[in-house]
Amino acid sequence: MDSQALRSKQDDAKLHIVLFPWLAFGHMIPYLELAKLVAQRGHHVSFVSTPRNIDRLPKLPPNLTPFISFVKIPLPHVPNLPENAEATTDLPENKVPFLKQAYNLLEEGITGFLDAAAPDWVLHDFTAYWLVPIATKLGIACGFLSIFTASALCFFNPSGQDHRTEPEDFTVAPKWVPFPSRVAFRYFEVVKIFNNAIAGDASGTSDMHRFEACLRGCDLLAVRSCTELEPEWLRLLEQLYQKPVVPVGQLPPILPHGGDDDEDETWLEIKGWLDKQAGGSVVYVAFGSEAKPNQTELTEIALGLEQSELPFFWALKLKRGPCDIEVIQLPEGFEERTKGRGVVCTSWAPQLKILSHPSICGFLSHSGWTSVVEALQLERPLILLTFLADQGLNASFLREKKMGCLIPRNEEDGSFTREAVARSLRLVVVEEGDKFYRDKAKEMRAVFGDRDRQNQYVDTLVSCLKEHRRHVHKAARAN
């Protein structure tokens, strides 16, 4: 076979890609969206996680089931980790470090799987910092698939040159950012995550160390981002890490278009209420699978919604798993006073379906990037209230890009008032003088909801993965 024919054969050969996300649904869901997009091109994807998490993922379209395999690796038991807790949503925040301990112990199971499956690539999350040497030893290419934005990765820059040691150091743009930027944490945001992310937590390893090890060893950095949104940050990312940086798009979920789940009683009840509301009148309120307000925050949010006089649908998380002992309650009489105008749902709610309903006019959100993507692909303006992790950086980035309105808070302790909540809601979704946020959300649909553009990003990623395989085969023949 001549060289041209051999190259053509390699180009046509289908890839086998392993995806290994962190045990949080804000990570697993975008990983799954990428799996579906890769599978649509005829490549095989092995999606690795723990049994309970895989069982809780959305069902695959029938046409993709031959191309995506779910690999269940049991989560080892560690002290202080409650039984059946396999994702961050199952745990209060102070128990998450023990989940990271257990995640580290998945090393043996995934090593055995990779050795037997011999995939072309493994794309992993920041928590799997120990996977790089394993993949290298097995001759498998390794890519760090970041669900964090390029701006967040640049902000942390765990390259060994970061001398920031105090929380205050993280409230300003880092010195290595060569262009004007206000992307940074507020003091109360960084204090809340400082030990886990920078200093190290009960798992024994800081998140900064995990990032550094992943970035140092990976062959490629794939980022949930796009050049239309943050071109300057993507360029800086490549300069900082000296790695190929491949944006994979925003990975928006496919919008619901009917099907068996439309017969779900929960959705039918929610839809029935939304159908009775005026078009573009209802604020949707949700803070993701992990964020849970404390009692003071809950009270101010509730009374702010009441003061706003706007219709609302609130998906409220009262507990993070069965071992969460912090009890929070709505203010006395709140539900009675807002009856008919608002609904508080304390069980699971189908967020994408709710956001896509024509009665929704805005989204009070925690700034989790998956929620941001879902909202902006549907032209829903954002009112932002952060709680944990990278949400502060996301909110700061959205504010800088004029894509979201942050509820005013005390910079030291993060406190806010019901008046600030009410005023921010009305500013974004009602007042004619400030239609800016609504217009910006409509503009952003072209970035976050364009399926053709998303497909182009995935095509580029697949081409990069194939190109690497071709170089590996060429080097093997030379030896």
GROMACS .gro file of C-alpha atoms in nm:
model
  479
    1MET     CA    1   0.000   0.000   0.000
    2ASP     CA    2   0.148   0.338  -0.098
    3SER     CA    3   0.184   0.620   0.157
    4GLN     CA    4  -0.113   0.819   0.024
    5ALA     CA    5  -0.344   0.519   0.045
    6LEU     CA    6  -0.216   0.438   0.393
    7ARG     CA    7  -0.283   0.795   0.509
    8SER     CA    8  -0.633   0.785   0.362
    9LYS     CA    9  -0.703   0.460   0.542
   10GLN     CA   10  -0.586   0.611   0.872
   11ASP     CA   11  -0.803   0.918   0.818
   12ASP     CA   12  -1.109   0.699   0.759
   13ALA     CA   13  -1.044   0.474   1.059
   14LYS     CA   14  -1.276   0.547   1.347
   15LEU     CA   15  -1.141   0.671   1.678
   16HIS     CA   16  -1.202   0.515   2.016
   17ILE     CA   17  -1.212   0.792   2.278
   18VAL     CA   18  -1.251   0.746   2.654
   19LEU     CA   19  -1.417   1.027   2.851
   20PHE     CA   20  -1.354   1.042   3.226
   21PRO     CA   21  -1.524   1.339   3.397
   22TRP     CA   22  -1.523   1.450   3.760
   23LEU     CA   23  -1.814   1.323   3.969
   24ALA     CA   24  -2.027   1.636   3.939
   25PHE     CA   25  -2.321   1.671   3.704
   26GLY     CA   26  -2.196   2.012   3.592
   27HIS     CA   27  -1.899   1.819   3.451
   28MET     CA   28  -2.065   1.493   3.346
   29ILE     CA   29  -2.339   1.658   3.139
   30PRO     CA   30  -2.108   1.858   2.905
   31TYR     CA   31  -1.884   1.552   2.875
   32LEU     CA   32  -2.191   1.356   2.768
   33GLU     CA   33  -2.288   1.625   2.516
   34LEU     CA   34  -1.942   1.598   2.360
   35ALA     CA   35  -1.973   1.219   2.359
   36LYS     CA   36  -2.295   1.246   2.159
   37LEU     CA   37  -2.144   1.489   1.910
   38VAL     CA   38  -1.840   1.265   1.856
   39ALA     CA   39  -2.063   0.958   1.826
   40GLN     CA   40  -2.270   1.129   1.557
   41ARG     CA   41  -1.954   1.115   1.342
   42GLY     CA   42  -1.933   0.737   1.379
   43HIS     CA   43  -1.655   0.728   1.638
   44HIS     CA   44  -1.677   0.510   1.948
   45VAL     CA   45  -1.687   0.671   2.292
   46SER     CA   46  -1.644   0.497   2.626
   47PHE     CA   47  -1.794   0.713   2.902
   48VAL     CA   48  -1.645   0.614   3.237
   49SER     CA   49  -1.804   0.692   3.572
   50THR     CA   50  -1.953   0.523   3.875
   51PRO     CA   51  -2.267   0.306   3.853
   52ARG     CA   52  -2.512   0.541   4.027
   53ASN     CA   53  -2.399   0.842   3.825
   54ILE     CA   54  -2.433   0.661   3.494
   55ASP     CA   55  -2.780   0.545   3.591
   56ARG     CA   56  -2.879   0.909   3.655
   57LEU     CA   57  -2.756   1.047   3.321
   58PRO     CA   58  -3.008   1.143   3.051
   59LYS     CA   59  -3.101   0.866   2.811
   60LEU     CA   60  -2.920   0.845   2.480
   61PRO     CA   61  -3.101   0.884   2.147
   62PRO     CA   62  -3.143   0.534   2.000
   63ASN     CA   63  -2.928   0.613   1.696
   64LEU     CA   64  -2.626   0.682   1.919
   65THR     CA   65  -2.642   0.378   2.149
   66PRO     CA   66  -2.419   0.165   1.920
   67PHE     CA   67  -2.142   0.427   1.945
   68ILE     CA   68  -2.141   0.513   2.318
   69SER     CA   69  -2.054   0.259   2.587
   70PHE     CA   70  -2.106   0.340   2.953
   71VAL     CA   71  -1.833   0.190   3.168
   72LYS     CA   72  -1.928   0.153   3.533
   73ILE     CA   73  -1.642   0.142   3.782
   74PRO     CA   74  -1.759   0.101   4.143
   75LEU     CA   75  -1.658   0.385   4.373
   76PRO     CA   76  -1.429   0.254   4.651
   77HIS     CA   77  -1.534   0.324   5.006
   78VAL     CA   78  -1.341   0.578   5.209
   79PRO     CA   79  -1.400   0.689   5.569
   80ASN     CA   80  -1.637   0.987   5.613
   81LEU     CA   81  -1.797   0.941   5.270
   82PRO     CA   82  -2.167   0.850   5.312
   83GLU     CA   83  -2.299   0.537   5.148
   84ASN     CA   84  -2.435   0.585   4.793
   85ALA     CA   85  -2.277   0.930   4.765
   86GLU     CA   86  -2.124   0.921   4.417
   87ALA     CA   87  -2.159   1.284   4.304
   88THR     CA   88  -2.116   1.625   4.458
   89THR     CA   89  -2.492   1.676   4.455
   90ASP     CA   90  -2.522   1.392   4.709
   91LEU     CA   91  -2.306   1.569   4.967
   92PRO     CA   92  -2.283   1.879   5.180
   93GLU     CA   93  -1.990   2.094   5.074
   94ASN     CA   94  -1.764   1.985   5.361
   95LYS     CA   95  -1.787   1.619   5.251
   96VAL     CA   96  -1.676   1.676   4.889
   97PRO     CA   97  -1.301   1.630   4.971
   98PHE     CA   98  -1.382   1.270   5.072
   99LEU     CA   99  -1.544   1.216   4.732
  100LYS     CA  100  -1.213   1.330   4.578
  101GLN     CA  101  -1.034   1.073   4.791
  102ALA     CA  102  -1.262   0.800   4.658
  103TYR     CA  103  -1.224   0.930   4.301
  104ASN     CA  104  -0.847   0.888   4.332
  105LEU     CA  105  -0.905   0.522   4.417
  106LEU     CA  106  -1.074   0.471   4.078
  107GLU     CA  107  -0.717   0.461   3.943
  108GLU     CA  108  -0.694   0.082   3.954
  109GLY     CA  109  -1.028   0.027   3.781
  110ILE     CA  110  -0.969   0.271   3.497
  111THR     CA  111  -0.611   0.149   3.448
  112GLY     CA  112  -0.743  -0.202   3.393
  113PHE     CA  113  -1.007  -0.077   3.153
  114LEU     CA  114  -0.761   0.134   2.950
  115ASP     CA  115  -0.515  -0.155   2.931
  116ALA     CA  116  -0.785  -0.389   2.796
  117ALA     CA  117  -0.962  -0.140   2.566
  118ALA     CA  118  -0.648   0.026   2.420
  119PRO     CA  119  -0.829   0.343   2.305
  120ASP     CA  120  -0.673   0.609   2.087
  121TRP     CA  121  -0.738   0.887   2.339
  122VAL     CA  122  -0.850   0.942   2.696
  123LEU     CA  123  -0.997   1.286   2.766
  124HIS     CA  124  -1.009   1.350   3.140
  125ASP     CA  125  -1.110   1.612   3.394
  126PHE     CA  126  -0.888   1.817   3.626
  127THR     CA  127  -0.940   1.578   3.918
  128ALA     CA  128  -0.774   1.287   3.735
  129TYR     CA  129  -0.426   1.437   3.769
  130TRP     CA  130  -0.287   1.086   3.833
  131LEU     CA  131  -0.411   0.952   3.498
  132VAL     CA  132  -0.149   1.115   3.275
  133PRO     CA  133   0.146   0.884   3.366
  134ILE     CA  134  -0.081   0.580   3.345
  135ALA     CA  135  -0.196   0.667   2.992
  136THR     CA  136   0.161   0.747   2.888
  137LYS     CA  137   0.285   0.409   3.011
  138LEU     CA  138   0.006   0.237   2.815
  139GLY     CA  139   0.083   0.436   2.499
  140ILE     CA  140  -0.252   0.618   2.504
  141ALA     CA  141  -0.275   0.986   2.412
  142CYS     CA  142  -0.406   1.204   2.694
  143GLY     CA  143  -0.613   1.521   2.667
  144PHE     CA  144  -0.732   1.748   2.947
  145LEU     CA  145  -1.095   1.831   2.864
  146SER     CA  146  -1.174   2.142   3.067
  147ILE     CA  147  -1.532   2.243   3.137
  148PHE     CA  148  -1.389   2.565   3.280
  149THR     CA  149  -1.367   2.865   3.050
  150ALA     CA  150  -1.038   2.978   2.899
  151SER     CA  151  -1.049   3.293   3.114
  152ALA     CA  152  -1.074   3.082   3.432
  153LEU     CA  153  -0.783   2.860   3.327
  154CYS     CA  154  -0.572   3.167   3.250
  155PHE     CA  155  -0.664   3.323   3.584
  156PHE     CA  156  -0.532   3.025   3.780
  157ASN     CA  157  -0.227   2.952   3.559
  158PRO     CA  158  -0.089   2.676   3.784
  159SER     CA  159   0.246   2.669   3.602
  160GLY     CA  160   0.476   2.697   3.901
  161GLN     CA  161   0.516   3.072   3.845
  162ASP     CA  162   0.219   3.172   4.058
  163HIS     CA  163   0.327   3.340   4.383
  164ARG     CA  164  -0.020   3.435   4.506
  165THR     CA  165  -0.059   3.311   4.864
  166GLU     CA  166  -0.337   3.520   5.019
  167PRO     CA  167  -0.707   3.547   4.930
  168GLU     CA  168  -0.662   3.917   4.847
  169ASP     CA  169  -0.420   3.819   4.569
  170PHE     CA  170  -0.708   3.658   4.379
  171THR     CA  171  -0.935   3.964   4.380
  172VAL     CA  172  -0.746   4.136   4.096
  173ALA     CA  173  -0.643   4.030   3.748
  174PRO     CA  174  -0.315   3.835   3.752
  175LYS     CA  175   0.003   4.002   3.632
  176TRP     CA  176   0.040   3.764   3.336
  177VAL     CA  177  -0.282   3.887   3.171
  178PRO     CA  178  -0.146   4.135   2.910
  179PHE     CA  179  -0.476   4.307   2.830
  180PRO     CA  180  -0.716   4.510   3.048
  181SER     CA  181  -0.946   4.279   3.242
  182ARG     CA  182  -1.156   4.279   3.558
  183VAL     CA  183  -1.201   3.902   3.565
  184ALA     CA  184  -1.128   3.807   3.926
  185PHE     CA  185  -1.297   3.682   4.239
  186ARG     CA  186  -1.464   3.905   4.492
  187TYR     CA  187  -1.312   3.865   4.837
  188PHE     CA  188  -1.600   3.666   4.987
  189GLU     CA  189  -1.595   3.426   4.690
  190VAL     CA  190  -1.228   3.339   4.711
  191VAL     CA  191  -1.229   3.306   5.091
  192LYS     CA  192  -1.498   3.041   5.061
  193ILE     CA  193  -1.293   2.822   4.824
  194PHE     CA  194  -0.938   2.918   4.925
  195ASN     CA  195  -0.851   2.606   5.125
  196ASN     CA  196  -0.987   2.355   4.876
  197ALA     CA  197  -0.862   2.521   4.559
  198ILE     CA  198  -0.531   2.674   4.662
  199ALA     CA  199  -0.410   2.554   5.001
  200GLY     CA  200  -0.531   2.192   4.987
  201ASP     CA  201  -0.824   2.013   5.150
  202ALA     CA  202  -0.898   1.689   5.335
  203SER     CA  203  -0.830   1.494   5.016
  204GLY     CA  204  -0.462   1.584   5.060
  205THR     CA  205  -0.429   1.762   4.725
  206SER     CA  206  -0.522   2.114   4.623
  207ASP     CA  207  -0.718   2.177   4.305
  208MET     CA  208  -0.430   2.396   4.186
  209HIS     CA  209  -0.197   2.096   4.205
  210ARG     CA  210  -0.447   1.883   4.013
  211PHE     CA  211  -0.465   2.145   3.736
  212GLU     CA  212  -0.088   2.175   3.721
  213ALA     CA  213  -0.031   1.800   3.689
  214CYS     CA  214  -0.300   1.764   3.420
  215LEU     CA  215  -0.168   2.054   3.216
  216ARG     CA  216   0.195   1.954   3.249
  217GLY     CA  217   0.139   1.601   3.121
  218CYS     CA  218  -0.143   1.622   2.866
  219ASP     CA  219  -0.088   1.605   2.491
  220LEU     CA  220  -0.372   1.847   2.420
  221LEU     CA  221  -0.591   2.094   2.608
  222ALA     CA  222  -0.955   2.088   2.496
  223VAL     CA  223  -1.161   2.375   2.638
  224ARG     CA  224  -1.534   2.429   2.658
  225SER     CA  225  -1.510   2.765   2.485
  226CYS     CA  226  -1.524   2.935   2.146
  227THR     CA  227  -1.331   3.205   1.965
  228GLU     CA  228  -1.646   3.415   1.924
  229LEU     CA  229  -1.667   3.457   2.303
  230GLU     CA  230  -1.313   3.477   2.441
  231PRO     CA  231  -1.051   3.488   2.162
  232GLU     CA  232  -0.800   3.684   2.370
  233TRP     CA  233  -0.815   3.431   2.653
  234LEU     CA  234  -0.772   3.132   2.421
  235ARG     CA  235  -0.461   3.291   2.269
  236LEU     CA  236  -0.321   3.361   2.614
  237LEU     CA  237  -0.397   3.005   2.724
  238GLU     CA  238  -0.180   2.864   2.446
  239GLN     CA  239   0.102   3.105   2.532
  240LEU     CA  240   0.090   3.020   2.902
  241TYR     CA  241   0.082   2.643   2.872
  242GLN     CA  242   0.268   2.585   2.544
  243LYS     CA  243   0.018   2.314   2.452
  244PRO     CA  244  -0.219   2.278   2.159
  245VAL     CA  245  -0.541   2.444   2.274
  246VAL     CA  246  -0.859   2.329   2.098
  247PRO     CA  247  -1.191   2.502   2.179
  248VAL     CA  248  -1.473   2.248   2.159
  249GLY     CA  249  -1.760   2.498   2.153
  250GLN     CA  250  -2.012   2.561   2.430
  251LEU     CA  251  -2.167   2.210   2.407
  252PRO     CA  252  -2.528   2.328   2.439
  253PRO     CA  253  -2.773   2.046   2.507
  254ILE     CA  254  -3.022   1.958   2.237
  255LEU     CA  255  -3.351   2.134   2.301
  256PRO     CA  256  -3.645   1.907   2.388
  257HIS     CA  257  -3.882   1.838   2.098
  258GLY     CA  258  -4.134   1.602   2.247
  259GLY     CA  259  -4.093   1.235   2.326
  260ASP     CA  260  -4.170   0.993   2.606
  261ASP     CA  261  -4.044   1.225   2.877
  262ASP     CA  262  -4.310   1.477   2.780
  263GLU     CA  263  -4.553   1.240   2.949
  264ASP     CA  264  -4.364   1.278   3.277
  265GLU     CA  265  -4.611   1.389   3.544
  266THR     CA  266  -4.368   1.638   3.700
  267TRP     CA  267  -4.315   1.818   3.371
  268LEU     CA  268  -4.683   1.812   3.281
  269GLU     CA  269  -4.768   1.977   3.613
  270ILE     CA  270  -4.497   2.241   3.570
  271LYS     CA  271  -4.595   2.304   3.210
  272GLY     CA  272  -4.959   2.338   3.309
  273TRP     CA  273  -4.871   2.622   3.546
  274LEU     CA  274  -4.634   2.791   3.300
  275ASP     CA  275  -4.895   2.773   3.024
  276LYS     CA  276  -5.127   2.986   3.236
  277GLN     CA  277  -4.872   3.268   3.270
  278ALA     CA  278  -4.833   3.555   3.026
  279GLY     CA  279  -4.559   3.523   2.767
  280GLY     CA  280  -4.223   3.656   2.883
  281SER     CA  281  -4.340   3.724   3.239
  282VAL     CA  282  -4.189   3.453   3.465
  283VAL     CA  283  -3.847   3.457   3.630
  284TYR     CA  284  -3.689   3.112   3.658
  285VAL     CA  285  -3.478   3.070   3.974
  286ALA     CA  286  -3.230   2.782   4.018
  287PHE     CA  287  -2.881   2.744   4.158
  288GLY     CA  288  -2.765   2.417   4.006
  289SER     CA  289  -2.709   2.071   4.147
  290GLU     CA  290  -2.456   2.179   4.412
  291ALA     CA  291  -2.524   2.533   4.534
  292LYS     CA  292  -2.750   2.563   4.835
  293PRO     CA  293  -2.823   2.898   5.003
  294ASN     CA  294  -2.782   2.927   5.378
  295GLN     CA  295  -3.083   3.034   5.583
  296THR     CA  296  -3.004   3.406   5.569
  297GLU     CA  297  -2.949   3.395   5.192
  298LEU     CA  298  -3.265   3.191   5.140
  299THR     CA  299  -3.472   3.443   5.333
  300GLU     CA  300  -3.340   3.741   5.137
  301ILE     CA  301  -3.388   3.566   4.800
  302ALA     CA  302  -3.746   3.471   4.889
  303LEU     CA  303  -3.843   3.814   5.019
  304GLY     CA  304  -3.669   3.974   4.720
  305LEU     CA  305  -3.880   3.764   4.484
  306GLU     CA  306  -4.186   3.870   4.680
  307GLN     CA  307  -4.092   4.240   4.665
  308SER     CA  308  -4.023   4.223   4.290
  309GLU     CA  309  -4.393   4.145   4.229
  310LEU     CA  310  -4.283   3.927   3.935
  311PRO     CA  311  -4.419   3.579   3.865
  312PHE     CA  312  -4.151   3.317   3.940
  313PHE     CA  313  -4.075   2.945   3.927
  314TRP     CA  314  -3.812   2.849   4.184
  315ALA     CA  315  -3.635   2.512   4.171
  316LEU     CA  316  -3.506   2.512   4.529
  317LYS     CA  317  -3.254   2.265   4.666
  318LEU     CA  318  -3.316   2.227   5.041
  319LYS     CA  319  -3.061   1.950   5.102
  320ARG     CA  320  -2.734   1.828   4.952
  321GLY     CA  321  -2.776   1.456   5.006
  322PRO     CA  322  -2.923   1.262   5.299
  323CYS     CA  323  -2.637   1.349   5.537
  324ASP     CA  324  -2.686   1.726   5.498
  325ILE     CA  325  -2.801   1.834   5.844
  326GLU     CA  326  -2.828   2.207   5.776
  327VAL     CA  327  -3.203   2.267   5.764
  328ILE     CA  328  -3.324   2.571   5.571
  329GLN     CA  329  -3.681   2.694   5.547
  330LEU     CA  330  -3.872   2.950   5.348
  331PRO     CA  331  -3.990   3.256   5.543
  332GLU     CA  332  -4.313   3.204   5.731
  333GLY     CA  333  -4.614   3.280   5.511
  334PHE     CA  334  -4.404   3.329   5.194
  335GLU     CA  335  -4.573   3.059   4.988
  336GLU     CA  336  -4.919   3.169   5.098
  337ARG     CA  337  -4.849   3.534   5.014
  338THR     CA  338  -4.712   3.448   4.668
  339LYS     CA  339  -4.963   3.176   4.589
  340GLY     CA  340  -5.075   3.194   4.226
  341ARG     CA  341  -4.787   3.427   4.136
  342GLY     CA  342  -4.501   3.193   4.221
  343VAL     CA  343  -4.416   2.826   4.256
  344VAL     CA  344  -4.143   2.671   4.473
  345CYS     CA  345  -4.043   2.324   4.355
  346THR     CA  346  -3.820   2.133   4.601
  347SER     CA  347  -3.795   1.817   4.389
  348TRP     CA  348  -3.621   1.766   4.054
  349ALA     CA  349  -3.724   2.009   3.779
  350PRO     CA  350  -3.642   1.980   3.405
  351GLN     CA  351  -3.439   2.299   3.369
  352LEU     CA  352  -3.394   2.305   2.992
  353LYS     CA  353  -3.766   2.253   2.931
  354ILE     CA  354  -3.855   2.526   3.178
  355LEU     CA  355  -3.607   2.771   3.024
  356SER     CA  356  -3.742   2.697   2.676
  357HIS     CA  357  -4.102   2.773   2.777
  358PRO     CA  358  -4.226   3.101   2.623
  359SER     CA  359  -4.346   3.234   2.959
  360ILE     CA  360  -3.987   3.262   3.093
  361CYS     CA  361  -3.838   3.612   3.081
  362GLY     CA  362  -3.514   3.574   3.277
  363PHE     CA  363  -3.298   3.342   3.485
  364LEU     CA  364  -3.173   3.407   3.840
  365SER     CA  365  -2.872   3.176   3.838
  366HIS     CA  366  -2.556   3.079   4.029
  367SER     CA  367  -2.334   3.135   3.721
  368GLY     CA  368  -2.256   2.766   3.670
  369TRP     CA  369  -2.142   2.750   3.309
  370THR     CA  370  -2.381   2.475   3.202
  371SER     CA  371  -2.673   2.688   3.323
  372VAL     CA  372  -2.526   2.993   3.148
  373VAL     CA  373  -2.506   2.799   2.820
  374GLU     CA  374  -2.862   2.669   2.855
  375ALA     CA  375  -2.998   3.017   2.925
  376LEU     CA  376  -2.815   3.207   2.654
  377GLN     CA  377  -2.890   2.957   2.378
  378LEU     CA  378  -3.254   3.038   2.459
  379GLU     CA  379  -3.206   3.418   2.483
  380ARG     CA  380  -3.280   3.428   2.857
  381PRO     CA  381  -3.109   3.724   3.030
  382LEU     CA  382  -2.908   3.643   3.342
  383ILE     CA  383  -2.930   3.776   3.696
  384LEU     CA  384  -2.632   3.632   3.887
  385LEU     CA  385  -2.586   3.522   4.248
  386THR     CA  386  -2.271   3.314   4.308
  387PHE     CA  387  -2.216   3.051   4.577
  388LEU     CA  388  -1.903   2.839   4.523
  389ALA     CA  389  -1.620   2.705   4.304
  390ASP     CA  390  -1.553   2.888   3.975
  391GLN     CA  391  -1.889   3.068   3.980
  392GLY     CA  392  -1.725   3.392   4.091
  393LEU     CA  393  -1.493   3.394   3.790
  394ASN     CA  394  -1.780   3.308   3.557
  395ALA     CA  395  -1.990   3.594   3.695
  396SER     CA  396  -1.698   3.834   3.669
  397PHE     CA  397  -1.640   3.733   3.307
  398LEU     CA  398  -2.011   3.769   3.225
  399ARG     CA  399  -2.018   4.113   3.385
  400GLU     CA  400  -1.712   4.222   3.188
  401LYS     CA  401  -1.875   4.103   2.865
  402LYS     CA  402  -2.201   4.276   2.973
  403MET     CA  403  -2.381   3.941   2.952
  404GLY     CA  404  -2.516   3.927   3.307
  405CYS     CA  405  -2.623   4.148   3.597
  406LEU     CA  406  -2.468   4.069   3.936
  407ILE     CA  407  -2.685   4.123   4.242
  408PRO     CA  408  -2.500   4.380   4.459
  409ARG     CA  409  -2.335   4.223   4.766
  410ASN     CA  410  -2.108   4.315   5.051
  411GLU     CA  411  -1.759   4.247   4.914
  412GLU     CA  412  -1.627   4.123   5.250
  413ASP     CA  413  -1.892   3.877   5.367
  414GLY     CA  414  -2.109   3.830   5.054
  415SER     CA  415  -2.430   3.941   5.224
  416PHE     CA  416  -2.709   4.091   5.014
  417THR     CA  417  -3.053   4.233   5.073
  418ARG     CA  418  -3.401   4.151   4.952
  419GLU     CA  419  -3.416   4.503   4.805
  420ALA     CA  420  -3.105   4.428   4.593
  421VAL     CA  421  -3.265   4.106   4.469
  422ALA     CA  422  -3.593   4.276   4.375
  423ARG     CA  423  -3.421   4.572   4.213
  424SER     CA  424  -3.186   4.354   4.005
  425LEU     CA  425  -3.470   4.133   3.882
  426ARG     CA  426  -3.683   4.425   3.771
  427LEU     CA  427  -3.383   4.600   3.614
  428VAL     CA  428  -3.305   4.305   3.389
  429VAL     CA  429  -3.646   4.172   3.291
  430VAL     CA  430  -3.892   4.463   3.321
  431GLU     CA  431  -3.758   4.814   3.299
  432GLU     CA  432  -3.763   4.961   2.949
  433GLY     CA  433  -3.470   5.191   3.017
  434ASP     CA  434  -3.248   4.887   3.069
  435LYS     CA  435  -3.344   4.657   2.785
  436PHE     CA  436  -2.971   4.613   2.740
  437TYR     CA  437  -2.951   4.273   2.911
  438ARG     CA  438  -3.245   4.136   2.714
  439ASP     CA  439  -3.093   4.259   2.386
  440LYS     CA  440  -2.755   4.113   2.481
  441ALA     CA  441  -2.911   3.775   2.553
  442LYS     CA  442  -3.070   3.775   2.206
  443GLU     CA  443  -2.734   3.862   2.053
  444MET     CA  444  -2.563   3.576   2.239
  445ARG     CA  445  -2.794   3.313   2.097
  446ALA     CA  446  -2.582   3.321   1.781
  447VAL     CA  447  -2.280   3.219   1.991
  448PHE     CA  448  -2.437   2.971   2.233
  449GLY     CA  449  -2.714   2.817   2.022
  450ASP     CA  450  -2.568   2.783   1.671
  451ARG     CA  451  -2.558   2.408   1.602
  452ASP     CA  452  -2.361   2.448   1.278
  453ARG     CA  453  -2.091   2.642   1.457
  454GLN     CA  454  -2.085   2.384   1.736
  455ASN     CA  455  -2.042   2.106   1.481
  456GLN     CA  456  -1.747   2.287   1.326
  457TYR     CA  457  -1.571   2.294   1.662
  458VAL     CA  458  -1.623   1.921   1.711
  459ASP     CA  459  -1.500   1.850   1.357
  460THR     CA  460  -1.183   2.043   1.438
  461LEU     CA  461  -1.134   1.848   1.761
  462VAL     CA  462  -1.178   1.514   1.584
  463SER     CA  463  -0.931   1.621   1.315
  464CYS     CA  464  -0.673   1.708   1.583
  465LEU     CA  465  -0.722   1.373   1.754
  466LYS     CA  466  -0.681   1.191   1.422
  467GLU     CA  467  -0.374   1.392   1.331
  468HIS     CA  468  -0.205   1.292   1.654
  469ARG     CA  469  -0.284   0.925   1.587
  470ARG     CA  470  -0.137   0.957   1.239
  471HIS     CA  471   0.188   1.096   1.383
  472VAL     CA  472   0.201   0.811   1.634
  473HIS     CA  473   0.159   0.552   1.359
  474LYS     CA  474   0.426   0.722   1.150
  475ALA     CA  475   0.671   0.723   1.441
  476ALA     CA  476   0.596   0.357   1.511
  477ARG     CA  477   0.671   0.262   1.150
  478ALA     CA  478   0.997   0.459   1.162
  479ASN     CA  479   1.105   0.256   1.464
   0.00000   0.00000   0.00000
